Amino acid sequence: MLKNHKFIFIYTFFGLVFLFFCILSWGAVKIPFNEIFSILMGGSENSTFSRIIWELRLPRAFCSMTAGASLGIAGLMMQTYFQNPLAGPFVLGIHSGSSLAVAFFIMSGSLIGMTLPQELSMAGAAISSIIGGAFVFFLLILVSLRVKGNVILLVMGLLFGYFASGLISLLISVTDAQKIKTYLMWSLGSFQGKSFNELMLLSICLGISLLWSLFLGKRLNVLLLGENYAKSLGLNFRRFKFEVLTLTAILSGAVTAICGPVAFIGIMAPHISRKIFSSQDHFVLIPGVFLTGSVLGLFAEFISGLGITTVLPINAILGLLGAPFILFFLIGNRRMLNE
Amino acid sequence: MSNKVLLSSKDLSIGYGNKEILKDLKLEIKSGDVICLMGPNGSGKSTLLKTFVGLLKPLKGEVKILGRILKDLDHKELSKLVSVVLTERGNINGLTVEDIVRLGRFPHTNMWGKLEEKDRRIIKECIELLNLESLKSELASELSDGQLQKVFIARALAQDAPLIILDEPTTFLDISNKMELMAILDRISKARNKALLFSSHDWELALEMCPKVWLIDSTNSVISGTPEEFLYTGVIQKLFMHERFYLNNNNGRFCELKERTQKLKFKCDNSVVTEWVDHALSKIGYKIESEADLSVVFYENKFKVEGGAEFQSLSDLLDYLKLR
């Protein structure tokens, strides 16, 4: 790792810490920074502040960080795998697959007339979401074998999104109101009000995947030269494909199950990392995306909490950031569209 | 320098799916060989090269590399025996020349891709051998075709396999880059005792620079020999036979068959000028004869039509003759 990478890592890390404290401090009740410190150190006597920090804001900050980092790493792997800068779990419809599977899971209860206990239903939703995501990823791989081109995958993602929302509408029409509400709340996407267990699940998935993705680093690097070169250099492509698929599905699936479909972080974080670290080396990019993804998650959550009386939906913020980002990227890389 | 057999094939048939493209291939590559695989466009050159690299499976028969059967080798073993320069370039945006050459060490480094002393030395040597030192830190996306081709050859060389296979390495290069590239390939085979197999559809290049050629013939097989041999045995004429072309036996080049019905008398002291004027005249159907109604004199770099106009350049003369 070059020397200047270290500095950028340090700067990004400070940015992350700063945003983290901003989220802890800001909200309907403003808590001064020095109070936050003493609460975190366990030395505060203000029990209201302490409860707000420990029960509301810390889980919220933690959730936005882990979700952002997970989606960023999933996006990075998809972009390298498909050799397509527009790839990402949201734009390519991995989220739609997860949504569909979760909708099935939440609403199928009312079809067969049973209700699961809460903990079991969380795990069930997570597993459905991972399987749904993996299914779409698998479809994308099949399509990319037959059709080359950057835009076709995007179109696939869009089409699958429509298809999924069609099916979900059908499901909604036969489900009882309470479950529809559960599903709709989930589908808006949110980093707030997550339980300790949910956060644990999220961080375990992220931790395993982060380590695993580092083991993939060398192989992701060689894939920059294209599939044929990678194979001729000894890459076992079939195994590699399976690992990338599983990893992306776990990362994106876990986030989607717990936070709902969160848009655009997966596509933005890798681009921002490549830019600020000016590197294509995945051993730099994976930790880089971990940081920038976390920052993006925190940033979006911070903005969404700025409204005094009401909390803005996280996907509204991410849509406002992400759609122009992709538009500018496309305008800046017009050549890519014609390939 | 030992001459051990690196690659051999027996009864090999290759192609895609059910489509057999080349058959009955009995071929052999020894260390130190520089072999040009010649054939018209679409004759199966890339298919053969991809089969040797393990990217395609043979339809029938077998390929042996250093005595081991190709399909028994796993990816990693094969990558230490054969390296490749393809026509595709992947996504090289943001990669420097050195980054790309480094990726050639992929089969030799540990799980984290850490470069040891030996890896660094080989990377440095490969960069030097291809005269890329000054471009080392440049972004690959900003190089010319010729430079980029050299970078990818350096990468293949860094892979340190005894056989290097190159798919159409000279196709997009201008003439001086072509010559330089051929000299480089020769240098690599001598300095590193590597065998090189490259494909080309450029017959003149093969004739000019390559002592060993594999020619894809009209029966969809491959014959091995020297280009000169293919000329005097008539194989090449048969392969590239076309009603509009003929093979010039003086220089081995294919020339267009031209109808030269018009005659022209040309007076000039310089035989080189006469020869090239005749060449130019052939394009508009004229031929220089000792006796003709029309006579042109060349003096002081001007063309004078006897009893007529005077022209400053050959193209003006041609324009005049065309309108006659």
XYZ file of C-alpha atoms in Angstrom:
663
model
C 0.000 0.000 0.000
C 1.369 3.378 -0.957
C 2.025 6.085 1.558
C -0.656 8.442 0.249
C -3.252 5.694 0.559
C -2.596 5.686 4.290
C -3.329 9.408 4.521
C -6.543 9.052 2.573
C -7.571 6.171 4.814
C -6.889 8.310 7.853
C -8.848 11.284 6.459
C -11.780 9.083 5.487
C -11.712 7.473 8.886
C -11.847 10.862 10.605
C -14.744 11.815 8.354
C -16.479 8.627 9.435
C -15.915 9.321 13.138
C -17.110 12.894 12.745
C -20.334 11.844 10.999
C -20.819 9.136 13.593
C -20.775 11.703 16.385
C -22.979 14.071 14.410
C -25.638 11.364 14.218
C -25.318 10.677 17.945
C -25.604 14.374 18.693
C -28.274 15.554 16.274
C -32.003 14.947 16.427
C -35.158 16.013 18.205
C -33.036 16.173 21.346
C -29.603 17.714 20.784
C -26.865 16.122 22.837
C -23.566 17.986 23.123
C -20.376 16.181 22.048
C -18.808 16.194 25.501
C -21.955 14.624 26.935
C -21.758 11.887 24.275
C -18.188 11.142 25.275
C -19.048 10.740 28.912
C -22.075 8.592 28.086
C -19.959 6.295 25.931
C -17.348 6.142 28.695
C -20.131 5.297 31.128
C -19.596 8.366 33.246
C -22.731 10.367 32.578
C -25.457 11.040 35.096
C -28.047 12.175 32.576
C -30.150 9.031 32.168
C -32.433 10.480 29.447
C -29.447 11.319 27.246
C -27.901 7.993 28.048
C -31.013 6.102 26.992
C -31.346 8.095 23.757
C -27.742 7.335 22.859
C -27.704 3.663 23.787
C -31.168 2.686 22.667
C -31.819 4.911 19.684
C -28.909 6.655 18.143
C -26.064 4.205 18.576
C -27.996 1.334 16.932
C -29.062 3.729 14.193
C -25.498 4.911 13.505
C -24.184 1.374 13.684
C -26.862 0.116 11.323
C -26.231 2.809 8.708
C -22.503 2.089 8.807
C -22.716 -1.671 8.465
C -25.432 -1.491 5.814
C -23.453 1.079 3.828
C -20.229 -0.910 4.049
C -21.977 -4.171 3.075
C -23.675 -2.668 0.046
C -20.441 -0.969 -1.026
C -18.495 -4.218 -0.979
C -21.296 -6.039 -2.800
C -21.287 -3.292 -5.441
C -17.510 -3.401 -5.863
C -17.554 -7.129 -6.434
C -20.389 -6.899 -8.915
C -18.667 -4.119 -10.863
C -15.450 -6.108 -11.154
C -17.230 -9.373 -11.852
C -19.431 -8.034 -14.635
C -16.682 -5.632 -15.769
C -19.434 -3.078 -15.747
C -19.126 0.226 -13.882
C -22.913 0.492 -13.655
C -23.322 -2.721 -11.707
C -24.621 -2.639 -8.158
C -27.093 -4.616 -6.062
C -29.866 -2.031 -6.471
C -29.537 -1.148 -10.156
C -29.144 -4.743 -11.297
C -32.254 -5.893 -9.476
C -30.683 -7.983 -6.710
C -32.822 -5.939 -4.333
C -35.917 -6.726 -6.381
C -35.169 -10.414 -6.026
C -34.780 -9.988 -2.295
C -37.936 -7.894 -2.043
C -39.914 -10.479 -3.889
C -38.637 -13.294 -1.689
C -39.269 -11.295 1.494
C -42.754 -10.377 0.307
C -43.445 -14.033 -0.275
C -42.112 -14.837 3.160
C -44.015 -12.140 5.040
C -47.264 -12.597 3.215
C -47.290 -16.351 2.652
C -48.194 -16.702 6.342
C -51.627 -15.292 5.623
C -52.083 -17.666 2.713
C -51.629 -20.716 4.888
C -53.009 -18.960 7.960
C -50.136 -19.091 10.449
C -47.887 -16.581 12.188
C -44.261 -17.152 13.082
C -42.639 -15.933 16.302
C -40.700 -12.712 15.818
C -37.145 -14.051 16.011
C -37.876 -16.883 13.610
C -39.514 -14.519 11.181
C -36.418 -12.273 11.190
C -34.136 -15.172 10.319
C -36.643 -16.377 7.748
C -36.811 -12.982 6.121
C -33.010 -12.800 6.010
C -32.698 -16.218 4.417
C -35.458 -15.499 1.876
C -33.784 -12.226 1.041
C -30.389 -13.893 0.488
C -31.913 -16.602 -1.684
C -33.938 -14.085 -3.681
C -30.823 -11.972 -4.280
C -28.752 -14.987 -5.270
C -31.446 -16.046 -7.711
C -31.342 -12.715 -9.544
C -27.530 -12.713 -9.504
C -27.626 -16.158 -11.079
C -30.006 -14.930 -13.780
C -27.681 -11.998 -14.460
C -24.731 -14.360 -14.884
C -26.724 -16.437 -17.360
C -27.661 -13.355 -19.365
C -24.125 -11.969 -19.303
C -22.845 -15.229 -20.790
C -25.099 -14.818 -23.803
C -25.185 -11.066 -24.314
C -22.239 -8.753 -23.999
C -22.735 -5.095 -23.243
C -22.945 -2.781 -20.301
C -26.440 -1.499 -20.742
C -28.183 -4.828 -21.257
C -27.576 -5.794 -17.636
C -29.127 -2.527 -16.465
C -32.163 -3.168 -18.625
C -32.362 -6.665 -17.149
C -32.324 -5.191 -13.652
C -35.101 -2.759 -14.518
C -37.230 -5.421 -16.155
C -36.826 -7.751 -13.247
C -37.797 -4.888 -10.935
C -41.076 -4.432 -12.833
C -41.686 -8.133 -12.869
C -41.102 -8.388 -9.116
C -43.340 -5.441 -8.302
C -46.044 -6.982 -10.472
C -45.881 -10.194 -8.487
C -45.776 -8.300 -5.212
C -48.933 -6.370 -6.165
C -50.640 -9.684 -6.797
C -49.531 -10.929 -3.393
C -50.744 -7.756 -1.698
C -54.202 -8.203 -3.137
C -54.620 -11.526 -1.350
C -52.994 -10.655 1.994
C -54.431 -9.230 5.208
C -53.849 -5.596 6.087
C -51.456 -6.113 9.005
C -48.975 -8.072 6.909
C -49.243 -5.609 4.050
C -48.345 -2.875 6.498
C -45.342 -4.853 7.754
C -44.193 -5.374 4.195
C -44.741 -1.767 3.110
C -42.879 -0.384 6.128
C -40.001 -2.689 5.342
C -39.992 -1.825 1.644
C -39.466 1.885 2.344
C -36.013 1.143 3.739
C -34.792 2.387 7.080
C -31.749 2.239 9.350
C -33.784 2.980 12.468
C -35.319 0.936 15.239
C -33.271 -2.185 14.640
C -32.994 -4.698 17.444
C -29.722 -5.911 18.894
C -30.199 -9.294 17.169
C -30.755 -7.698 13.813
C -27.608 -5.632 14.187
C -25.680 -8.716 15.245
C -26.843 -10.601 12.164
C -25.871 -7.665 9.963
C -22.402 -7.334 11.451
C -21.692 -11.053 11.389
C -22.603 -11.168 7.698
C -20.444 -8.111 7.047
C -17.518 -9.446 9.062
C -17.458 -12.821 7.326
C -17.921 -11.261 3.923
C -15.240 -8.653 4.477
C -12.666 -11.311 5.316
C -13.831 -13.507 2.482
C -13.705 -10.636 0.005
C -10.085 -9.981 0.997
C -9.332 -13.598 0.130
C -10.855 -12.836 -3.273
C -8.748 -9.683 -3.707
C -6.002 -11.184 -5.826
C -8.511 -12.898 -8.100
C -10.629 -9.760 -8.433
C -7.484 -7.886 -9.462
C -6.626 -10.308 -12.227
C -10.187 -10.185 -13.527
C -9.575 -6.558 -14.512
C -7.820 -7.971 -17.597
C -10.974 -9.838 -18.602
C -12.234 -13.376 -18.180
C -9.960 -15.021 -20.754
C -6.760 -13.505 -19.414
C -7.810 -14.379 -15.887
C -8.366 -17.989 -16.909
C -5.047 -18.154 -18.752
C -3.368 -16.893 -15.577
C -4.766 -19.850 -13.684
C -8.000 -18.486 -12.224
C -10.512 -21.221 -11.488
C -13.376 -19.212 -12.876
C -16.202 -21.536 -11.942
C -15.252 -21.547 -8.284
C -14.603 -17.825 -8.313
C -18.016 -17.163 -9.838
C -19.666 -19.222 -7.125
C -17.812 -17.339 -4.386
C -18.680 -13.911 -5.778
C -22.311 -14.921 -6.198
C -22.618 -16.245 -2.657
C -20.826 -13.320 -1.110
C -22.830 -10.680 -2.954
C -26.064 -12.442 -2.129
C -25.182 -12.629 1.579
C -24.113 -8.991 1.804
C -26.952 -7.535 -0.173
C -29.483 -10.035 1.139
C -28.713 -9.399 4.814
C -28.959 -5.631 4.399
C -32.153 -5.900 2.393
C -33.770 -8.261 4.885
C -33.082 -5.983 7.821
C -33.107 -2.463 6.390
C -35.299 -2.948 3.332
C -34.141 -2.179 -0.206
C -31.501 0.544 0.157
C -30.730 2.262 -3.129
C -27.527 3.367 -4.856
C -24.914 3.027 -2.076
C -23.625 -0.118 -3.778
C -22.944 1.644 -7.033
C -21.597 4.918 -5.593
C -19.165 3.678 -2.945
C -16.818 1.791 -5.350
C -16.631 4.747 -7.742
C -15.890 7.189 -4.963
C -13.197 4.855 -3.613
C -11.518 4.399 -6.980
C -11.497 8.156 -7.343
C -10.148 9.129 -3.947
C -7.638 6.289 -3.635
C -6.819 6.497 -7.369
C -6.287 2.767 -7.410
C -7.752 -0.339 -9.004
C -6.087 -2.663 -6.531
C -8.784 -4.550 -4.626
C -6.569 -4.829 -1.564
C -6.853 -1.039 -1.368
C -10.404 -0.821 -2.693
C -12.045 -3.352 -0.357
C -11.042 -1.518 2.850
C -11.595 1.732 0.939
C -15.147 0.777 0.012
C -15.737 -0.411 3.551
C -14.966 3.126 4.718
C -16.680 5.094 1.942
C -19.737 2.834 2.097
C -19.963 3.435 5.848
C -19.572 7.175 5.311
C -22.288 7.179 2.645
C -24.638 5.235 4.914
C -24.012 7.591 7.825
C -24.279 10.648 5.601
C -27.632 9.594 4.135
C -28.921 8.763 7.606
C -27.671 12.077 8.973
C -29.440 14.029 6.213
C -32.611 12.038 6.730
C -32.545 12.997 10.414
C -32.116 16.705 9.741
C -35.839 17.300 9.420
C -36.896 18.553 12.848
C -40.387 17.146 13.112
C -40.234 14.109 10.860
C -37.606 11.648 9.648
C -37.194 11.553 5.874
C -37.141 8.131 4.193
C -33.574 6.987 3.569
C -34.262 6.005 -0.046
C -35.521 9.506 -0.793
C -32.109 10.900 0.207
C -30.217 8.168 -1.631
C -32.340 8.623 -4.742
C -31.599 12.344 -4.756
C -27.884 11.588 -4.431
C -27.637 8.439 -6.532
C -29.664 9.189 -9.649
C -27.697 12.363 -10.543
C -24.478 10.525 -9.670
C -25.190 7.832 -12.258
C -26.355 10.425 -14.763
C -23.104 12.402 -14.429
C -21.113 9.219 -14.613
C -22.853 8.224 -17.852
C -22.331 11.648 -19.387
C -18.671 11.536 -18.413
C -18.242 8.068 -19.909
C -20.361 8.256 -23.032
C -18.002 5.959 -24.898
C -18.878 3.135 -22.534
C -22.516 3.130 -23.651
C -21.606 2.320 -27.226
C -19.472 -0.650 -26.400
C 20.064 -24.408 -25.911
C 18.049 -27.562 -25.619
C 15.443 -28.372 -28.189
C 12.919 -30.247 -26.159
C 9.376 -30.675 -27.370
C 7.069 -28.270 -25.519
C 3.787 -28.942 -27.192
C 2.600 -31.694 -29.458
C -0.760 -32.697 -30.825
C -2.049 -35.884 -32.398
C -5.248 -36.446 -34.404
C -6.470 -33.185 -32.975
C -9.807 -31.761 -34.107
C -10.946 -28.395 -32.876
C -14.008 -26.220 -33.153
C -17.069 -25.036 -31.267
C -19.856 -27.376 -30.241
C -20.603 -29.648 -33.181
C -18.787 -27.467 -35.671
C -15.401 -28.867 -36.575
C -13.127 -26.110 -37.836
C -9.739 -27.799 -38.151
C -8.970 -31.498 -38.163
C -6.161 -34.073 -38.237
C -3.701 -31.743 -36.624
C -0.282 -33.218 -35.966
C 1.819 -30.378 -34.698
C 4.903 -29.862 -32.596
C 6.514 -26.865 -30.911
C 10.073 -27.036 -29.603
C 11.696 -24.615 -27.214
C 13.252 -21.683 -29.028
C 10.775 -21.929 -31.922
C 9.131 -18.819 -33.324
C 6.194 -20.037 -35.348
C 3.718 -18.029 -37.362
C 0.251 -19.528 -37.721
C -0.936 -18.337 -41.104
C -4.375 -18.550 -42.558
C -7.090 -16.446 -44.154
C -9.606 -14.608 -41.961
C -12.034 -16.983 -40.290
C -9.935 -20.068 -41.002
C -9.677 -21.065 -37.341
C -6.438 -19.459 -36.154
C -7.937 -18.099 -32.924
C -9.757 -21.372 -32.313
C -6.488 -23.286 -32.471
C -4.699 -20.818 -30.206
C -7.547 -20.829 -27.694
C -7.451 -24.618 -27.640
C -3.735 -24.584 -26.842
C -4.316 -22.083 -24.022
C -7.045 -24.273 -22.562
C -9.850 -21.777 -23.196
C -11.531 -24.256 -25.563
C -11.723 -28.009 -25.311
C -10.487 -30.139 -28.225
C -13.275 -31.959 -30.065
C -11.101 -35.011 -30.684
C -7.535 -36.099 -30.150
C -5.146 -34.693 -27.622
C -2.671 -31.944 -26.936
C 0.373 -32.659 -24.813
C 2.339 -29.954 -23.094
C 5.735 -31.019 -21.784
C 4.547 -34.599 -22.008
C 1.364 -34.004 -20.009
C -2.085 -34.131 -21.514
C -3.647 -30.662 -21.663
C -7.059 -31.611 -20.328
C -5.507 -33.264 -17.255
C -3.808 -30.021 -16.259
C -5.661 -27.701 -13.899
C -5.799 -23.950 -14.468
C -2.880 -23.233 -12.242
C -0.537 -25.833 -13.749
C -1.407 -24.753 -17.276
C -0.771 -21.097 -16.478
C 2.816 -21.957 -15.624
C 3.300 -23.678 -18.980
C 1.518 -21.411 -21.453
C 0.961 -17.666 -21.391
C -1.070 -15.704 -23.874
C -1.497 -12.326 -25.543
C -5.060 -11.943 -26.769
C -6.690 -9.326 -28.945
C -8.979 -8.275 -26.091
C -7.766 -5.808 -23.511
C -10.143 -6.047 -20.553
C -10.844 -3.064 -18.366
C -7.446 -1.414 -18.105
C -8.723 2.003 -17.048
C -6.715 3.232 -14.111
C -4.014 0.562 -14.432
C -0.418 1.561 -15.065
C 1.951 -0.307 -17.343
C 3.679 -1.810 -14.329
C 0.342 -2.886 -12.780
C -0.454 -4.898 -15.902
C 2.978 -6.549 -16.078
C 2.680 -7.378 -12.367
C -0.558 -9.263 -12.967
C 1.534 -11.692 -15.002
C 2.986 -12.969 -11.719
C -0.489 -14.126 -10.615
C 0.283 -17.881 -10.776
C 3.500 -17.479 -8.793
C 2.462 -15.270 -5.892
C 0.731 -16.218 -2.659
C -2.912 -15.699 -1.792
C -2.421 -11.964 -1.185
C -0.505 -11.469 -4.419
C 2.590 -10.388 -2.509
C 5.607 -9.877 -4.768
C 8.833 -11.478 -3.574
C 12.335 -10.435 -4.539
C 12.313 -12.867 -7.476
C 8.961 -11.584 -8.758
C 10.189 -8.001 -8.680
C 13.344 -8.957 -10.541
C 11.399 -10.765 -13.279
C 8.951 -7.864 -13.657
C 11.861 -5.454 -14.010
C 13.594 -7.669 -16.572
C 10.435 -8.033 -18.652
C 9.866 -4.293 -18.661
C 13.465 -3.752 -19.734
C 13.398 -6.418 -22.424
C 10.484 -4.621 -24.094
C 11.972 -1.137 -23.627
C 9.098 0.006 -21.450
C 11.088 1.570 -18.578
C 10.126 5.112 -19.539
C 6.427 4.198 -19.693
C 6.392 2.155 -16.490
C 4.201 4.536 -14.481
C 2.018 5.696 -17.375
C -1.651 4.794 -17.508
C -2.125 1.945 -19.964
C -5.288 3.551 -21.344
C -3.214 6.437 -22.670
C -0.762 4.368 -24.715
C -0.757 3.757 -28.462
C -1.731 0.365 -29.897
C 1.885 -0.569 -30.471
C 2.945 0.353 -26.946
C -0.008 -1.450 -25.414
C 0.807 -4.559 -27.402
C 4.301 -4.478 -25.909
C 2.872 -4.097 -22.406
C 0.721 -7.185 -22.857
C 3.708 -9.102 -24.232
C 5.713 -8.057 -21.178
C 2.848 -9.304 -19.034
C 2.830 -12.668 -20.818
C 6.603 -12.851 -20.435
C 6.380 -12.118 -16.712
C 4.126 -15.146 -16.370
C 7.339 -17.069 -17.064
C 5.841 -19.929 -19.042
C 8.013 -21.714 -21.608
C 5.427 -21.189 -24.371
C 3.917 -17.818 -25.285
C 0.935 -17.708 -27.604
C -0.038 -14.469 -29.322
C -3.290 -13.903 -31.206
C -2.841 -11.505 -34.137
C -0.175 -9.392 -32.407
C 0.626 -7.284 -35.464
C -2.828 -6.653 -36.865
C -3.422 -3.094 -35.743
C 0.185 -1.970 -35.980
C 1.815 0.187 -38.621
C 4.724 -1.167 -40.614
C 7.538 0.053 -38.358
C 5.785 -1.214 -35.228
C 5.239 -4.543 -36.980
C 8.928 -4.856 -37.739
C 9.855 -3.855 -34.185
C 7.427 -6.375 -32.742
C 8.842 -9.183 -34.847
C 12.334 -8.250 -33.703
C 11.106 -8.319 -30.095
C 9.583 -11.772 -30.497
C 12.859 -12.993 -31.928
C 14.771 -11.421 -29.047
C 12.481 -13.016 -26.466
C 12.900 -16.474 -27.930
C 16.672 -16.113 -27.944
C 17.222 -14.254 -24.657
C 14.737 -16.302 -22.637
C 14.695 -19.549 -24.624
C 10.912 -19.249 -24.996
C 8.867 -20.775 -27.759
C 6.441 -18.393 -29.425
C 3.420 -19.156 -31.529
C 1.623 -16.217 -33.078
C -1.163 -15.966 -35.593
C -1.305 -13.630 -38.549
C -3.156 -13.303 -41.813
C -0.354 -11.203 -43.218
C 1.333 -13.409 -45.805
C 3.968 -10.828 -46.706
C 5.011 -10.489 -43.079
C 5.384 -14.241 -42.747
C 7.369 -14.449 -45.963
C 9.616 -11.596 -44.921
C 10.296 -12.436 -41.292
C 9.326 -15.972 -40.319
C 11.424 -19.066 -40.923
C 8.727 -21.381 -39.580
C 5.094 -21.189 -40.597
C 2.040 -23.303 -39.872
C -0.292 -22.827 -42.766
C -3.993 -23.566 -42.537
C -4.604 -25.174 -45.911
C -7.676 -25.639 -48.047
C -8.455 -29.064 -46.518
C -8.871 -27.510 -43.032
C -5.668 -28.994 -41.775
C -2.404 -27.345 -40.841
C 0.859 -27.907 -42.678
C 4.167 -26.948 -41.216
C 7.048 -25.576 -43.275
C 8.835 -22.451 -44.458
C 6.958 -19.819 -46.447
C 9.357 -20.171 -49.367
C 8.574 -23.860 -49.531
C 4.862 -23.070 -49.721
C 5.630 -20.796 -52.643
C 7.566 -23.227 -54.799
C 5.290 -26.155 -54.032
C 2.294 -24.049 -55.003
C 0.377 -24.563 -51.733
C -0.008 -20.888 -51.098
C -1.270 -20.161 -54.611
C -3.953 -22.786 -54.176
C -4.983 -21.487 -50.782
C -5.335 -17.852 -51.682
C -6.523 -18.553 -55.221
C -8.754 -15.799 -56.468
C -9.717 -14.813 -59.977
C -8.550 -11.244 -59.450
C -5.098 -12.048 -58.040
C -1.942 -13.805 -59.046
C 1.238 -14.594 -57.161
C 4.271 -12.673 -58.350
C 7.057 -15.242 -58.372
C 9.754 -12.575 -58.214
C 8.828 -11.283 -54.782
C 6.254 -13.735 -53.480
C 3.572 -11.052 -53.264
C -0.004 -11.315 -54.380
C -0.783 -8.866 -57.148
C -4.000 -7.853 -58.742
C -4.562 -9.289 -62.165
C -4.977 -6.280 -64.410
C -6.108 -6.048 -67.923
C -3.499 -3.930 -69.649
C -4.896 -3.319 -73.085
C -3.436 0.138 -73.741
C 0.178 0.577 -74.747
C 2.610 3.338 -74.015
C 6.203 3.994 -74.958
C 8.216 5.385 -72.067
C 11.678 6.927 -72.429
C 13.697 7.228 -69.274
C 17.323 6.558 -68.206
C 16.450 5.508 -64.704
C 15.294 1.876 -64.527
C 13.826 2.287 -61.038
C 11.601 5.116 -62.238
C 10.570 3.070 -65.256
C 9.624 0.129 -63.103
C 7.410 2.144 -60.745
C 5.831 4.140 -63.566
C 4.918 0.828 -65.156
C 3.417 -0.253 -61.829
C 1.325 2.915 -61.661
C 0.246 2.575 -65.281
C -0.983 -0.950 -64.638
C -3.682 0.466 -62.384
C -5.309 2.298 -65.270
C -4.848 -0.506 -67.808
C -1.705 0.730 -69.520
C 1.492 -1.184 -70.220
C 4.930 0.048 -71.227
C 5.966 -1.344 -74.596
C 8.929 -0.614 -76.818
C 6.629 0.299 -79.689
C 3.427 2.262 -79.215
C 1.461 5.113 -80.728
C 1.710 7.137 -77.592
C 5.117 8.097 -76.277
C 6.088 9.800 -73.025
C 9.515 11.158 -72.136
C 10.717 11.602 -68.577
C 13.259 14.318 -67.897
C 13.958 16.699 -64.999
C 11.179 15.010 -62.998
C 8.576 15.949 -65.573
C 6.528 13.866 -67.942
C 6.280 15.086 -71.518
C 3.808 13.512 -73.907
C 5.364 13.618 -77.341
C 3.556 16.153 -79.496
C 1.392 17.169 -76.536
C 1.239 18.442 -73.004
C 3.784 18.348 -70.181
C 2.957 17.093 -66.658
C 4.598 17.970 -63.350
C 3.661 14.761 -61.601
C 2.838 11.159 -62.304
C -0.700 11.528 -60.984
C -1.354 14.344 -63.477
C -0.126 12.069 -66.254
C -2.400 9.279 -65.079
C -5.379 11.651 -65.004
C -4.600 12.676 -68.568
C -4.269 9.076 -69.751
C -7.491 8.023 -68.083
C -9.439 10.672 -69.993
C -7.974 9.747 -73.363
